[in-house]
Amino acid sequence: MEVEAYVGPQDPACHAYGHRRTARTEPLYGEPGTAYIYFTYGMHWCLNAVTEPRDFPAAVLIRALEPIAGFETMRQRRGKAPLCSGPARLCEALGVTGRLNGSSLQRGTLRIVQGKKPKPGDIVTGPRIGITQAIDWPLRFYLKDSPWVSR
DNA sequence: CAAGTGATTAGC
DNA sequence: CTAATCACTTGC
């Protein structure tokens, strides 16, 4: 329902800005379809999908999902609504942690698969949330009028 | 609105 | 080594 793009070495908000390559950012340099999962603010996990070929460090942050199954499990993990609206909320609901960092999102236990194709014009863009650099880059993409987007 | 929380990072 | 930062969430 909602993602943000972090588009590589030239993007000041990307963890791999200036080709920063450390233990944390290493998965960003991997195959497209790799999970990049990082821990932030001392308590939250965030899930990204690596998007570009090996050695070009770019990814999309998954910010919101439409929950379609496993409500009871997600409810137990989260304790409350919203279940999957927010990058750290959806990780908690799905049980996503650093254990899956670097794994394949195409063949692993956590997968991203083709869903309903949105109609032209249903996806809109806007500024990314929660960053201080390049805030004017319209790299947040979300489904118009969706009740599931985080904002 | 501010606090919580600890890994990560740059800079000595 | 130290200190600043942080792609967030919750509760006031």
mmCIF file of C-alpha atoms (C1' of nucleotides) in Angstrom:
data_model
loop_
_atom_site.group_PDB
_atom_site.id
_atom_site.type_symbol
_atom_site.label_atom_id
_atom_site.label_comp_id
_atom_site.label_asym_id
_atom_site.label_seq_id
_atom_site.Cartn_x
_atom_site.Cartn_y
_atom_site.Cartn_z
ATOM 1 C CA MET A 1 0.000 0.000 0.000
ATOM 2 C CA GLU A 2 2.877 2.349 0.713
ATOM 3 C CA VAL A 3 6.618 2.406 0.073
ATOM 4 C CA GLU A 4 9.493 4.828 0.007
ATOM 5 C CA ALA A 5 12.435 4.644 -2.375
ATOM 6 C CA TYR A 6 16.017 5.168 -1.257
ATOM 7 C CA VAL A 7 17.776 5.496 -4.531
ATOM 8 C CA GLY A 8 21.454 4.915 -3.965
ATOM 9 C CA PRO A 9 24.783 6.706 -3.454
ATOM 10 C CA GLN A 10 23.443 10.078 -4.626
ATOM 11 C CA ASP A 11 20.499 10.054 -2.198
ATOM 12 C CA PRO A 12 21.433 11.871 1.034
ATOM 13 C CA ALA A 13 18.722 9.979 2.916
ATOM 14 C CA CYS A 14 19.906 6.545 1.779
ATOM 15 C CA HIS A 15 21.935 4.500 4.242
ATOM 16 C CA ALA A 16 24.425 3.927 1.404
ATOM 17 C CA TYR A 17 24.837 7.636 0.652
ATOM 18 C CA GLY A 18 28.285 8.321 -0.752
ATOM 19 C CA HIS A 19 28.766 4.574 -1.265
ATOM 20 C CA ARG A 20 28.860 4.006 2.471
ATOM 21 C CA ARG A 21 29.537 0.308 2.802
ATOM 22 C CA THR A 22 29.553 -1.113 6.317
ATOM 23 C CA ALA A 23 28.325 -4.244 8.057
ATOM 24 C CA ARG A 24 24.849 -2.705 8.262
ATOM 25 C CA THR A 25 24.545 -1.532 4.677
ATOM 26 C CA GLU A 26 26.067 -4.616 3.103
ATOM 27 C CA PRO A 27 22.713 -6.199 2.067
ATOM 28 C CA LEU A 28 21.943 -3.069 0.022
ATOM 29 C CA TYR A 29 24.787 -4.050 -2.270
ATOM 30 C CA GLY A 30 23.349 -7.512 -2.881
ATOM 31 C CA GLU A 31 21.017 -8.969 -5.489
ATOM 32 C CA PRO A 32 17.724 -7.242 -6.240
ATOM 33 C CA GLY A 33 15.025 -8.990 -4.248
ATOM 34 C CA THR A 34 17.186 -9.166 -1.136
ATOM 35 C CA ALA A 35 15.713 -8.155 2.227
ATOM 36 C CA TYR A 36 17.437 -5.237 3.937
ATOM 37 C CA ILE A 37 16.214 -5.145 7.519
ATOM 38 C CA TYR A 38 17.637 -2.655 9.990
ATOM 39 C CA PHE A 39 17.048 -1.879 13.664
ATOM 40 C CA THR A 40 16.382 1.706 14.645
ATOM 41 C CA TYR A 41 15.557 3.921 17.622
ATOM 42 C CA GLY A 42 16.573 1.130 19.947
ATOM 43 C CA MET A 43 13.370 -0.819 19.412
ATOM 44 C CA HIS A 44 12.052 -1.000 15.850
ATOM 45 C CA TRP A 45 12.762 -3.156 12.816
ATOM 46 C CA CYS A 46 12.204 -1.820 9.300
ATOM 47 C CA LEU A 47 11.926 -3.907 6.125
ATOM 48 C CA ASN A 48 13.288 -2.922 2.729
ATOM 49 C CA ALA A 49 13.462 -4.684 -0.618
ATOM 50 C CA VAL A 50 16.703 -4.200 -2.541
ATOM 51 C CA THR A 51 15.772 -3.029 -6.044
ATOM 52 C CA GLU A 52 18.863 -2.605 -8.192
ATOM 53 C CA PRO A 53 21.562 -4.945 -9.528
ATOM 54 C CA ARG A 54 24.429 -6.063 -7.333
ATOM 55 C CA ASP A 55 26.671 -3.240 -6.090
ATOM 56 C CA PHE A 56 24.126 -0.482 -6.744
ATOM 57 C CA PRO A 57 22.769 0.140 -3.217
ATOM 58 C CA ALA A 58 19.104 1.121 -3.540
ATOM 59 C CA ALA A 59 15.940 -0.204 -1.919
ATOM 60 C CA VAL A 60 12.326 0.484 -1.095
ATOM 61 C CA LEU A 61 11.169 0.752 2.509
ATOM 62 C CA ILE A 62 7.894 -1.086 3.012
ATOM 63 C CA ARG A 63 5.721 1.352 4.960
ATOM 64 C CA ALA A 64 2.245 -0.192 4.879
ATOM 65 C CA LEU A 65 0.402 -3.348 3.900
ATOM 66 C CA GLU A 66 -3.225 -4.304 3.635
ATOM 67 C CA PRO A 67 -3.688 -7.129 6.138
ATOM 68 C CA ILE A 68 -5.435 -10.017 4.392
ATOM 69 C CA ALA A 69 -4.720 -13.070 6.563
ATOM 70 C CA GLY A 70 -3.309 -14.149 9.900
ATOM 71 C CA PHE A 71 -5.196 -11.524 11.851
ATOM 72 C CA GLU A 72 -5.151 -13.427 15.116
ATOM 73 C CA THR A 73 -1.376 -13.954 14.986
ATOM 74 C CA MET A 74 -0.725 -10.347 14.038
ATOM 75 C CA ARG A 75 -3.023 -9.157 16.763
ATOM 76 C CA GLN A 76 -1.162 -11.229 19.326
ATOM 77 C CA ARG A 77 2.200 -9.853 18.200
ATOM 78 C CA ARG A 78 1.065 -6.245 17.975
ATOM 79 C CA GLY A 79 -1.471 -6.183 20.772
ATOM 80 C CA LYS A 80 -3.402 -3.437 19.046
ATOM 81 C CA ALA A 81 -4.358 -1.785 15.794
ATOM 82 C CA PRO A 82 -3.109 -0.532 13.442
ATOM 83 C CA LEU A 83 -1.603 -3.878 12.438
ATOM 84 C CA CYS A 84 0.413 -3.078 9.302
ATOM 85 C CA SER A 85 0.272 0.693 8.786
ATOM 86 C CA GLY A 86 3.784 1.905 9.532
ATOM 87 C CA PRO A 87 7.192 0.393 8.703
ATOM 88 C CA ALA A 88 7.905 -0.866 12.230
ATOM 89 C CA ARG A 89 4.305 -1.871 12.892
ATOM 90 C CA LEU A 90 4.168 -4.213 9.927
ATOM 91 C CA CYS A 91 7.448 -5.818 10.947
ATOM 92 C CA GLU A 92 6.074 -6.462 14.397
ATOM 93 C CA ALA A 93 2.829 -7.863 12.969
ATOM 94 C CA LEU A 94 4.671 -10.174 10.567
ATOM 95 C CA GLY A 95 7.341 -11.164 13.075
ATOM 96 C CA VAL A 96 10.056 -9.699 10.855
ATOM 97 C CA THR A 97 13.398 -9.214 12.630
ATOM 98 C CA GLY A 98 17.061 -9.044 11.683
ATOM 99 C CA ARG A 99 17.056 -12.822 11.427
ATOM 100 C CA LEU A 100 15.779 -12.410 7.859
ATOM 101 C CA ASN A 101 18.226 -9.660 6.946
ATOM 102 C CA GLY A 102 19.932 -10.502 3.657
ATOM 103 C CA SER A 103 17.502 -13.279 2.780
ATOM 104 C CA SER A 104 15.737 -13.583 -0.581
ATOM 105 C CA LEU A 105 12.287 -12.029 -0.816
ATOM 106 C CA GLN A 106 11.610 -14.139 -3.893
ATOM 107 C CA ARG A 107 12.522 -17.549 -2.576
ATOM 108 C CA GLY A 108 12.832 -17.215 1.201
ATOM 109 C CA THR A 109 10.360 -17.676 4.023
ATOM 110 C CA LEU A 110 9.358 -14.017 3.661
ATOM 111 C CA ARG A 111 8.243 -13.250 0.117
ATOM 112 C CA ILE A 112 6.884 -10.428 -1.951
ATOM 113 C CA VAL A 113 4.573 -11.714 -4.678
ATOM 114 C CA GLN A 114 2.532 -10.183 -7.459
ATOM 115 C CA GLY A 115 -0.799 -8.883 -6.181
ATOM 116 C CA LYS A 116 -3.616 -6.912 -7.668
ATOM 117 C CA LYS A 117 -2.341 -4.470 -10.265
ATOM 118 C CA PRO A 118 -3.376 -0.928 -9.430
ATOM 119 C CA LYS A 119 -5.157 1.110 -12.073
ATOM 120 C CA PRO A 120 -3.256 3.961 -13.710
ATOM 121 C CA GLY A 121 -3.435 7.010 -11.480
ATOM 122 C CA ASP A 122 -4.202 5.060 -8.318
ATOM 123 C CA ILE A 123 -0.611 5.340 -7.117
ATOM 124 C CA VAL A 124 0.383 8.825 -6.022
ATOM 125 C CA THR A 125 3.640 10.255 -4.733
ATOM 126 C CA GLY A 126 4.758 12.645 -2.037
ATOM 127 C CA PRO A 127 7.672 13.558 0.218
ATOM 128 C CA ARG A 128 9.290 10.843 2.290
ATOM 129 C CA ILE A 129 8.475 10.710 5.983
ATOM 130 C CA GLY A 130 10.803 10.960 8.955
ATOM 131 C CA ILE A 131 13.958 12.093 7.166
ATOM 132 C CA THR A 132 15.847 15.365 7.274
ATOM 133 C CA GLN A 133 17.728 15.151 3.961
ATOM 134 C CA ALA A 134 16.221 15.552 0.482
ATOM 135 C CA ILE A 135 12.758 15.941 1.959
ATOM 136 C CA ASP A 136 11.517 17.447 -1.296
ATOM 137 C CA TRP A 137 12.243 14.342 -3.347
ATOM 138 C CA PRO A 138 8.811 12.785 -4.079
ATOM 139 C CA LEU A 139 9.864 9.205 -3.418
ATOM 140 C CA ARG A 140 6.991 8.051 -1.244
ATOM 141 C CA PHE A 141 4.511 6.038 -3.290
ATOM 142 C CA TYR A 142 1.133 4.992 -1.954
ATOM 143 C CA LEU A 143 -2.330 3.962 -3.011
ATOM 144 C CA LYS A 144 -4.628 6.939 -3.240
ATOM 145 C CA ASP A 145 -7.401 6.965 -0.627
ATOM 146 C CA SER A 146 -6.202 3.712 0.903
ATOM 147 C CA PRO A 147 -7.201 3.323 4.549
ATOM 148 C CA TRP A 148 -4.006 1.313 5.093
ATOM 149 C CA VAL A 149 -1.343 3.936 4.415
ATOM 150 C CA SER A 150 0.533 5.084 7.523
ATOM 151 C CA ARG A 151 -0.346 8.714 6.841
ATOM 152 C "C1'" DC B 1 3.878 17.326 21.822
ATOM 153 C "C1'" DA B 2 8.143 14.546 23.990
ATOM 154 C "C1'" DA B 3 10.270 10.296 25.632
ATOM 155 C "C1'" DG B 4 11.972 5.750 25.088
ATOM 156 C "C1'" DT B 5 15.767 2.843 23.488
ATOM 157 C "C1'" DG B 6 20.243 0.904 21.784
ATOM 158 C "C1'" DA B 7 22.694 -0.019 17.342
ATOM 159 C "C1'" DT B 8 25.387 2.513 14.156
ATOM 160 C "C1'" DT B 9 28.428 5.968 12.644
ATOM 161 C "C1'" DA B 10 31.904 9.602 12.283
ATOM 162 C "C1'" DG B 11 35.427 11.662 14.509
ATOM 163 C "C1'" DC B 12 39.048 11.801 17.690
ATOM 164 C "C1'" DC C 1 37.215 5.542 22.896
ATOM 165 C "C1'" DT C 2 33.098 9.136 22.810
ATOM 166 C "C1'" DA C 3 29.059 11.519 21.423
ATOM 167 C "C1'" DA C 4 25.539 12.408 17.970
ATOM 168 C "C1'" DT C 5 22.274 10.522 15.181
ATOM 169 C "C1'" DC C 6 18.269 7.877 13.960
ATOM 170 C "C1'" DA C 7 13.907 5.745 7.022
ATOM 171 C "C1'" DC C 8 9.690 5.034 14.557
ATOM 172 C "C1'" DT C 9 5.901 4.442 17.886
ATOM 173 C "C1'" DT C 10 3.346 5.440 21.828
ATOM 174 C "C1'" DG C 11 1.253 8.020 25.360
ATOM 175 C "C1'" DC C 12 0.433 12.465 27.335
#
